[in-house]
Amino acid sequence: MDYFIIRNKKMPWGDYGNTLFRGFLNVMDKNFHDLETPELERTGPYIPEIYIANTRDLVISNRVKNLFEVYGITGIESYREIKKKKIVRLDWENWDQTLEDPKIFPLSGKPENYIIKGKHDEALAEALPSLWNPQVVEQKILKVVSEKKDWENFSHLKLCAIISFDIICSLPRIVVSERLKNVLEANKISSVDFIPIEYE
């Protein structure tokens, strides 16, 4: 079976686009203790059905969670429901994404201020379907084979262990099977890209 490193789909507008796409997922408190319930701060109502919020933390929709359960996707130990702590109403997904700049810049120009300076919309947050943070099996399956880092195609990384799951967290990347890839593509979920990864 083939395997892939996943990454969020490429966005226009640099850090502005990336911030609008993924927002912020807090999984630790200020003292770096794990939160029992992850807290999401981002724009809405559009939320990608699956995306990487932090280096290793996924956010998935209720629909994706149901698909994973129906198809028996392996490698997920549990699911934590995410608290929608701050949802700022901003319909950026309808902006012209062929333009060099976003339609609206945030206050003071910093990308994070789309969210930090935005107003929480409680009615919108309550109307949105549930979101989940899957707890993915951790396994050392990636090996660095080149000092030259290739963040486009990850050619500096190779698989170095036999994989027995459909999704694995191998810090700092998430690797998925062709089976999981096919499930998402068959259901027209296109918020992540799949980069082929080969064995050493």
Coordinates of N, CA and C in Angstrom, one line a residue:
M1 N 0.8 -1.2 0.0 CA 0.0 0.0 0.0 C 0.9 1.3 0.0
D2 N 0.5 2.3 -0.7 CA 1.2 3.5 -0.8 C 0.8 4.4 0.4
Y3 N 1.8 5.3 0.8 CA 1.6 6.2 2.0 C 1.9 7.6 1.6
F4 N 1.3 8.5 2.3 CA 1.5 10.0 2.0 C 1.6 10.8 3.2
I5 N 2.4 11.8 3.1 CA 2.4 12.9 4.1 C 1.3 13.8 3.7
I6 N 0.5 14.2 4.7 CA -0.6 15.2 4.4 C -0.1 16.6 4.8
R7 N -0.6 17.6 4.1 CA -0.4 19.0 4.5 C -1.7 19.7 4.1
N8 N -1.9 20.9 4.7 CA -3.1 21.7 4.3 C -2.9 22.1 2.8
K9 N -4.1 22.3 2.2 CA -4.0 22.7 0.8 C -3.4 24.1 0.7
K10 N -2.7 24.4 -0.4 CA -2.0 25.7 -0.5 C -3.1 26.8 -0.6
M11 N -2.8 27.9 0.2 CA -3.6 29.0 0.2 C -3.0 30.2 -0.5
P12 N -3.8 31.1 -1.0 CA -3.2 32.4 -1.5 C -2.9 33.3 -0.3
W13 N -2.2 34.4 -0.5 CA -2.1 35.5 0.4 C -1.1 35.2 1.6
G14 N -0.3 34.2 1.4 CA 0.8 33.9 2.4 C 0.2 33.6 3.8
D15 N 0.8 34.3 4.8 CA 0.3 34.0 6.2 C -1.1 34.5 6.4
Y16 N -1.6 35.4 5.6 CA -3.0 35.8 5.8 C -3.9 34.7 5.4
G17 N -3.6 34.0 4.3 CA -4.5 32.9 3.8 C -4.3 31.7 4.8
N18 N -3.1 31.4 5.2 CA -2.9 30.3 6.1 C -3.7 30.5 7.5
T19 N -3.7 31.7 8.0 CA -4.4 32.0 9.2 C -5.9 31.9 9.0
L20 N -6.4 32.4 7.9 CA -7.8 32.2 7.7 C -8.2 30.8 7.6
F21 N -7.3 30.0 7.0 CA -7.7 28.6 6.7 C -7.7 27.7 8.0
R22 N -6.7 27.9 8.8 CA -6.5 27.0 10.0 C -6.8 27.6 11.4
G23 N -6.8 29.0 11.5 CA -7.0 29.6 12.8 C -6.1 29.1 13.8
F24 N -6.5 29.0 15.1 CA -5.7 28.5 16.2 C -6.4 27.5 17.0
L25 N -5.7 26.4 17.2 CA -6.2 25.3 18.1 C -5.4 25.2 19.3
N26 N -5.9 25.5 20.5 CA -5.2 25.5 21.7 C -5.4 24.1 22.4
V27 N -4.3 23.4 22.5 CA -4.3 22.0 23.1 C -3.6 22.0 24.5
M28 N -3.0 23.2 24.9 CA -2.3 23.3 26.2 C -2.7 24.6 26.8
D29 N -2.7 24.6 28.2 CA -2.9 25.9 28.9 C -1.7 26.7 28.9
K30 N -1.7 27.8 29.6 CA -0.6 28.7 29.7 C 0.6 28.1 30.4
N31 N 0.4 27.1 31.2 CA 1.5 26.4 31.9 C 1.9 25.1 31.2
F32 N 1.5 25.0 29.9 CA 1.8 23.9 29.0 C 1.3 22.5 29.6
H33 N 0.2 22.5 30.2 CA -0.5 21.3 30.6 C -1.6 21.0 29.5
D34 N -1.7 19.7 29.2 CA -2.7 19.4 28.2 C -4.1 19.8 28.6
L35 N -4.8 20.4 27.7 CA -6.2 20.7 28.0 C -7.1 19.4 27.8
E36 N -8.0 19.2 28.6 CA -8.9 18.1 28.4 C -9.8 18.3 27.2
T37 N -10.2 19.5 27.0 CA -11.0 19.9 25.8 C -10.2 20.9 25.0
P38 N -9.8 20.6 23.8 CA -9.1 21.6 22.9 C -10.0 22.7 22.6
E39 N -9.4 23.9 22.4 CA -10.2 25.1 22.2 C -9.8 25.8 20.9
L40 N -10.8 26.0 20.0 CA -10.6 26.5 18.7 C -11.0 28.0 18.6
E41 N -10.1 28.7 18.0 CA -10.3 30.1 17.7 C -10.1 30.3 16.2
R42 N -11.1 30.7 15.4 CA -10.9 30.8 14.0 C -12.1 31.6 13.4
T43 N -12.0 31.7 12.0 CA -13.1 32.3 11.3 C -14.2 31.3 10.9
G44 N -15.4 31.7 10.6 CA -16.4 30.9 10.2 C -17.4 31.7 9.3
P45 N -18.4 31.1 8.7 CA -18.9 29.8 8.9 C -18.1 28.7 8.2
Y46 N -17.3 29.0 7.2 CA -16.5 28.0 6.5 C -15.4 27.4 7.4
I47 N -15.4 26.1 7.6 CA -14.3 25.4 8.3 C -14.0 24.2 7.5
P48 N -12.7 24.1 7.1 CA -12.3 22.9 6.3 C -12.7 21.6 7.0
E49 N -13.1 20.6 6.2 CA -13.6 19.3 6.8 C -12.5 18.5 7.5
I50 N -11.3 18.7 7.0 CA -10.1 18.1 7.7 C -8.9 19.1 7.4
Y51 N -8.2 19.4 8.5 CA -7.0 20.2 8.3 C -6.1 20.1 9.5
I52 N -4.8 20.5 9.3 CA -3.8 20.4 10.3 C -3.8 21.8 11.0
A53 N -4.2 21.8 12.3 CA -4.2 23.1 13.0 C -2.9 23.5 13.5
N54 N -2.2 22.5 14.1 CA -0.8 22.7 14.6 C 0.1 21.7 13.9
T55 N 1.3 21.6 14.2 CA 2.2 20.7 13.5 C 1.6 19.2 13.5
R56 N 1.0 18.8 14.6 CA 0.5 17.5 14.7 C -0.9 17.3 15.1
D57 N -1.7 18.4 15.2 CA -3.1 18.3 15.7 C -4.0 18.5 14.5
L58 N -4.9 17.5 14.3 CA -5.9 17.6 13.3 C -7.2 18.1 13.8
V59 N -7.9 18.8 13.0 CA -9.3 19.2 13.2 C -10.1 18.5 12.1
I60 N -11.2 17.8 12.5 CA -12.0 17.1 11.5 C -13.5 17.4 11.8
S61 N -14.3 17.4 10.8 CA -15.7 17.7 10.9 C -16.4 16.4 11.4
N62 N -17.6 16.6 11.8 CA -18.5 15.4 12.2 C -18.6 14.4 11.0
R63 N -18.7 14.9 9.8 CA -18.8 14.0 8.6 C -17.5 13.2 8.4
V64 N -16.4 13.8 8.6 CA -15.1 13.0 8.4 C -15.0 12.0 9.5
K65 N -15.4 12.4 10.8 CA -15.3 11.4 11.9 C -16.2 10.2 11.6
N66 N -17.4 10.5 11.1 CA -18.3 9.4 10.7 C -17.8 8.5 9.6
L67 N -17.1 9.1 8.6 CA -16.5 8.4 7.5 C -15.4 7.5 8.1
F68 N -14.6 8.0 9.0 CA -13.5 7.2 9.5 C -14.0 6.0 10.3
E69 N -15.1 6.2 11.0 CA -15.7 5.2 11.8 C -16.4 4.1 10.9
V70 N -17.1 4.6 9.8 CA -17.8 3.7 8.9 C -16.8 2.8 8.2
Y71 N -15.7 3.4 7.7 CA -14.6 2.7 6.9 C -13.6 2.0 7.8
G72 N -13.7 2.1 9.1 CA -12.8 1.5 10.0 C -11.4 1.9 9.9
I73 N -11.2 3.3 9.7 CA -9.8 3.8 9.6 C -9.0 3.5 10.9
T74 N -7.9 3.0 10.8 CA -7.1 2.6 11.9 C -6.0 3.6 12.3
G75 N -5.6 3.6 13.5 CA -4.6 4.6 14.0 C -5.1 5.7 14.8
I76 N -6.4 5.7 15.0 CA -7.0 6.8 15.9 C -7.4 6.1 17.2
E77 N -6.8 6.6 18.3 CA -7.0 6.0 19.6 C -8.3 6.6 20.2
S78 N -8.6 7.8 20.0 CA -9.8 8.4 20.5 C -10.1 9.7 19.8
Y79 N -11.3 10.3 20.1 CA -11.6 11.6 19.5 C -12.0 12.5 20.7
R80 N -11.4 13.8 20.6 CA -11.8 14.8 21.6 C -12.7 15.8 20.9
E81 N -13.9 16.1 21.4 CA -14.7 17.1 20.9 C -14.0 18.5 21.2
I82 N -14.1 19.4 20.2 CA -13.4 20.7 20.3 C -14.4 21.7 20.7
K83 N -14.0 22.5 21.7 CA -14.8 23.7 22.1 C -14.6 24.8 21.1
K84 N -15.6 25.4 20.6 CA -15.5 26.5 19.7 C -15.5 27.8 20.5
K85 N -14.3 28.1 21.0 CA -14.1 29.2 21.9 C -14.3 30.5 21.3
K86 N -13.8 30.7 20.1 CA -14.0 32.0 19.5 C -14.2 31.8 17.9
I87 N -15.3 32.1 17.4 CA -15.6 32.0 16.0 C -16.0 33.4 15.5
V88 N -15.1 33.9 14.6 CA -15.3 35.2 14.0 C -16.0 35.1 12.7
R89 N -17.1 35.7 12.4 CA -17.8 35.6 11.2 C -17.0 36.4 10.1
L90 N -16.6 35.7 9.1 CA -15.8 36.3 8.0 C -15.9 35.3 6.8
D91 N -16.6 35.7 5.7 CA -16.8 34.8 4.6 C -15.7 34.9 3.6
W92 N -14.5 34.7 4.1 CA -13.3 34.9 3.2 C -13.2 33.9 2.1
E93 N -13.8 32.7 2.2 CA -13.8 31.7 1.2 C -14.4 32.1 -0.1
N94 N -15.2 33.2 0.0 CA -15.9 33.7 -1.3 C -15.1 34.9 -1.9
W95 N -13.9 35.2 -1.3 CA -13.1 36.3 -1.9 C -12.4 35.7 -3.1
D96 N -12.0 36.6 -4.0 CA -11.3 36.2 -5.2 C -9.9 35.7 -4.9
Q97 N -9.7 34.4 -4.9 CA -8.4 33.8 -4.5 C -7.3 33.8 -5.5
T98 N -7.7 34.4 -6.7 CA -6.6 34.6 -7.7 C -5.9 35.9 -7.5
L99 N -6.4 36.8 -6.7 CA -5.7 38.1 -6.5 C -4.5 37.9 -5.5
E100 N -3.6 38.8 -5.6 CA -2.4 38.7 -4.8 C -2.6 39.0 -3.4
D101 N -3.6 39.9 -3.1 CA -3.9 40.3 -1.7 C -5.3 39.9 -1.3
P102 N -5.6 39.6 -0.1 CA -6.9 39.3 0.4 C -7.8 40.6 0.2
K103 N -9.1 40.3 0.1 CA -10.1 41.4 0.0 C -10.0 42.4 1.2
I104 N -9.8 41.8 2.4 CA -9.8 42.6 3.6 C -8.5 42.3 4.4
F105 N -7.8 43.3 4.8 CA -6.7 43.0 5.7 C -7.1 43.2 7.1
P106 N -6.6 42.5 8.1 CA -7.0 42.6 9.5 C -6.5 43.9 10.1
L107 N -7.1 44.3 11.2 CA -6.6 45.5 11.9 C -5.2 45.4 12.3
S108 N -4.4 46.5 12.1 CA -3.0 46.6 12.3 C -2.1 45.8 11.4
G109 N -2.8 45.0 10.5 CA -2.0 44.4 9.4 C -1.5 43.0 9.8
K110 N -1.6 42.5 11.0 CA -1.1 41.2 11.4 C -2.1 40.1 11.1
P111 N -1.7 39.1 10.4 CA -2.6 38.0 10.1 C -3.5 37.5 11.2
E112 N -2.8 37.3 12.4 CA -3.6 36.7 13.5 C -4.7 37.6 14.0
N113 N -4.7 38.9 13.6 CA -5.7 39.9 14.1 C -7.0 39.7 13.4
Y114 N -7.1 38.9 12.3 CA -8.4 38.5 11.8 C -9.2 37.8 13.0
I115 N -8.5 37.1 13.8 CA -9.2 36.4 14.9 C -9.1 37.1 16.2
I116 N -7.9 37.6 16.6 CA -7.6 38.2 17.9 C -8.5 39.5 18.0
K117 N -8.5 40.3 17.0 CA -9.3 41.6 17.0 C -10.8 41.4 16.6
G118 N -11.1 40.2 16.1 CA -12.5 40.0 15.7 C -13.4 39.7 16.8
K119 N -14.7 39.8 16.6 CA -15.7 39.6 17.6 C -16.3 38.2 17.5
H120 N -16.4 37.5 18.7 CA -16.9 36.2 18.7 C -18.4 36.2 18.4
D121 N -18.9 35.3 17.5 CA -20.3 35.2 17.2 C -20.8 33.9 17.8
E122 N -21.5 34.0 18.9 CA -21.9 32.8 19.7 C -23.0 32.1 18.9
A123 N -23.9 32.8 18.2 CA -24.9 32.2 17.4 C -24.3 31.4 16.3
L124 N -23.3 31.9 15.7 CA -22.6 31.1 14.6 C -21.9 29.9 15.2
A125 N -21.2 30.1 16.3 CA -20.5 29.0 16.9 C -21.5 27.8 17.3
E126 N -22.7 28.2 17.8 CA -23.6 27.2 18.2 C -24.3 26.5 16.9
A127 N -24.3 27.2 15.8 CA -25.0 26.7 14.6 C -24.0 25.7 13.9
L128 N -22.7 25.8 14.1 CA -21.8 25.0 13.4 C -21.8 23.6 13.9
P129 N -21.6 22.6 13.1 CA -21.6 21.2 13.5 C -20.4 20.9 14.4
S130 N -20.4 19.8 15.1 CA -19.3 19.4 16.0 C -18.0 19.3 15.2
L131 N -16.9 19.6 15.9 CA -15.6 19.4 15.4 C -14.8 18.5 16.3
W132 N -13.8 17.8 15.8 CA -13.1 16.8 16.6 C -11.6 16.9 16.4
N133 N -10.9 16.5 17.5 CA -9.4 16.4 17.4 C -9.1 15.0 17.7
P134 N -8.8 14.2 16.6 CA -8.5 12.8 16.8 C -7.1 12.6 17.4
Q135 N -7.0 11.7 18.4 CA -5.8 11.4 19.0 C -5.1 10.2 18.2
V136 N -4.1 10.6 17.4 CA -3.5 9.6 16.5 C -2.3 8.9 17.1
V137 N -2.2 7.6 16.7 CA -1.1 6.8 17.1 C 0.2 7.4 16.8
E138 N 1.2 7.5 17.7 CA 2.5 8.0 17.4 C 3.5 6.8 17.1
Q139 N 4.2 6.9 16.1 CA 5.2 5.9 15.7 C 6.3 6.5 14.9
K140 N 7.5 6.1 15.2 CA 8.7 6.6 14.4 C 8.8 5.9 13.1
I141 N 8.3 6.5 12.1 CA 8.3 5.8 10.8 C 9.0 6.6 9.7
L142 N 9.4 7.8 10.1 CA 10.1 8.7 9.1 C 11.5 8.9 9.5
K143 N 12.4 8.9 8.4 CA 13.8 9.1 8.6 C 14.3 10.2 7.7
V144 N 15.1 11.1 8.3 CA 15.7 12.2 7.5 C 16.9 11.6 6.7
V145 N 16.8 11.7 5.4 CA 17.9 11.1 4.5 C 18.7 12.2 3.8
S146 N 18.4 13.5 4.0 CA 19.1 14.5 3.3 C 19.1 15.8 4.2
E147 N 20.3 16.4 4.3 CA 20.4 17.7 5.1 C 19.6 18.8 4.4
K148 N 19.4 18.7 3.1 CA 18.7 19.7 2.4 C 17.2 19.5 2.5
K149 N 16.5 20.4 3.2 CA 15.1 20.3 3.5 C 14.3 20.6 2.3
D150 N 13.3 19.8 2.0 CA 12.4 20.0 0.9 C 11.0 20.1 1.4
W151 N 10.5 21.3 1.7 CA 9.2 21.4 2.3 C 8.1 21.4 1.3
E152 N 8.4 21.3 0.0 CA 7.4 21.2 -1.0 C 7.0 19.7 -1.2
N153 N 8.0 18.8 -1.4 CA 7.7 17.4 -1.7 C 8.3 16.4 -0.6
F154 N 8.9 17.0 0.4 CA 9.4 16.2 1.5 C 10.4 15.1 1.0
S155 N 11.2 15.4 0.0 CA 12.1 14.4 -0.5 C 13.2 14.1 0.5
H156 N 13.4 14.9 1.5 CA 14.4 14.6 2.5 C 13.9 13.6 3.5
L157 N 12.7 13.1 3.4 CA 12.1 12.1 4.3 C 11.8 10.8 3.6
K158 N 12.1 9.7 4.3 CA 11.7 8.4 3.8 C 11.1 7.6 4.9
L159 N 10.3 6.6 4.6 CA 9.7 5.7 5.5 C 10.8 4.7 6.0
C160 N 10.8 4.4 7.3 CA 11.9 3.6 7.8 C 11.4 2.4 8.6
A161 N 10.0 2.2 8.6 CA 9.4 1.2 9.4 C 8.2 0.7 8.7
I162 N 7.8 -0.6 8.9 CA 6.6 -1.1 8.4 C 5.4 -0.5 9.1
I163 N 4.4 -0.1 8.3 CA 3.2 0.7 8.8 C 2.0 -0.3 8.9
S164 N 1.3 -0.3 10.0 CA 0.2 -1.1 10.1 C -1.1 -0.3 10.4
F165 N -1.1 1.0 10.2 CA -2.2 1.8 10.5 C -2.5 2.7 9.2
D166 N -3.8 3.3 9.2 CA -4.1 4.2 8.1 C -3.7 5.6 8.4
I167 N -3.4 5.9 9.6 CA -3.0 7.3 10.0 C -2.0 7.2 11.2
I168 N -0.9 7.9 11.0 CA 0.2 7.8 12.1 C 0.8 9.2 12.2
C169 N 1.0 9.6 13.4 CA 1.8 10.8 13.7 C 3.2 10.4 13.9
S170 N 4.1 10.9 13.0 CA 5.5 10.7 13.1 C 6.1 12.0 13.2
L171 N 6.4 12.5 14.4 CA 6.7 13.9 14.6 C 7.8 14.4 13.6
P172 N 7.6 15.6 13.0 CA 6.4 16.4 13.1 C 5.4 16.3 12.0
R173 N 5.2 15.2 11.4 CA 4.4 15.0 10.3 C 3.3 14.0 10.5
I174 N 2.2 14.0 9.7 CA 1.1 13.0 9.8 C 1.2 12.3 8.5
V175 N 1.2 11.0 8.6 CA 1.3 10.1 7.4 C 0.0 9.3 7.3
V176 N -0.5 9.2 6.1 CA -1.8 8.4 5.9 C -1.6 7.4 4.8
S177 N -2.5 6.4 4.8 CA -2.5 5.3 3.8 C -3.3 5.8 2.6
E178 N -3.0 5.0 1.5 CA -3.8 5.2 0.3 C -5.3 5.0 0.5
R179 N -5.6 4.1 1.5 CA -7.0 3.8 1.8 C -7.7 5.0 2.3
L180 N -7.0 5.7 3.3 CA -7.6 6.9 3.9 C -7.7 8.0 2.8
K181 N -6.7 8.1 2.0 CA -6.7 9.1 0.9 C -7.9 8.8 0.0
N182 N -8.2 7.6 -0.4 CA -9.3 7.2 -1.3 C -10.6 7.6 -0.6
V183 N -10.7 7.3 0.7 CA -12.0 7.7 1.4 C -12.3 9.2 1.3
L184 N -11.3 10.0 1.5 CA -11.5 11.4 1.5 C -11.8 11.9 0.0
E185 N -11.1 11.4 -0.9 CA -11.3 11.8 -2.3 C -12.6 11.3 -2.8
A186 N -13.0 10.1 -2.5 CA -14.3 9.6 -2.9 C -15.5 10.5 -2.4
N187 N -15.3 11.1 -1.3 CA -16.3 11.9 -0.7 C -16.1 13.4 -0.9
K188 N -15.2 13.7 -1.9 CA -15.0 15.1 -2.4 C -14.5 16.0 -1.3
I189 N -13.6 15.5 -0.4 CA -13.0 16.3 0.6 C -11.6 16.7 0.2
S190 N -11.3 17.9 -0.1 CA -10.1 18.3 -0.7 C -9.3 19.4 0.0
S191 N -9.5 19.4 1.3 CA -8.8 20.5 2.1 C -7.3 20.1 2.5
V192 N -6.9 18.9 2.2 CA -5.5 18.5 2.4 C -4.9 18.0 1.1
D193 N -3.6 18.2 1.0 CA -2.9 17.6 -0.1 C -2.1 16.4 0.4
F194 N -1.9 15.4 -0.6 CA -1.2 14.2 -0.3 C 0.1 14.1 -1.0
I195 N 1.2 14.0 -0.2 CA 2.6 14.0 -0.8 C 3.1 12.6 -0.7
P196 N 3.4 11.9 -1.8 CA 3.8 10.5 -1.8 C 5.1 10.4 -1.0
I197 N 5.2 9.3 -0.1 CA 6.4 9.1 0.7 C 6.9 7.6 0.4
E198 N 8.1 7.4 0.2 CA 8.6 6.1 -0.2 C 9.5 5.5 1.0
Y199 N 9.6 4.2 0.9 CA 10.5 3.5 1.9 C 12.0 3.8 1.5
E200 N 12.8 3.8 2.5 CA 14.2 4.1 2.3 C 14.8 2.9 1.5

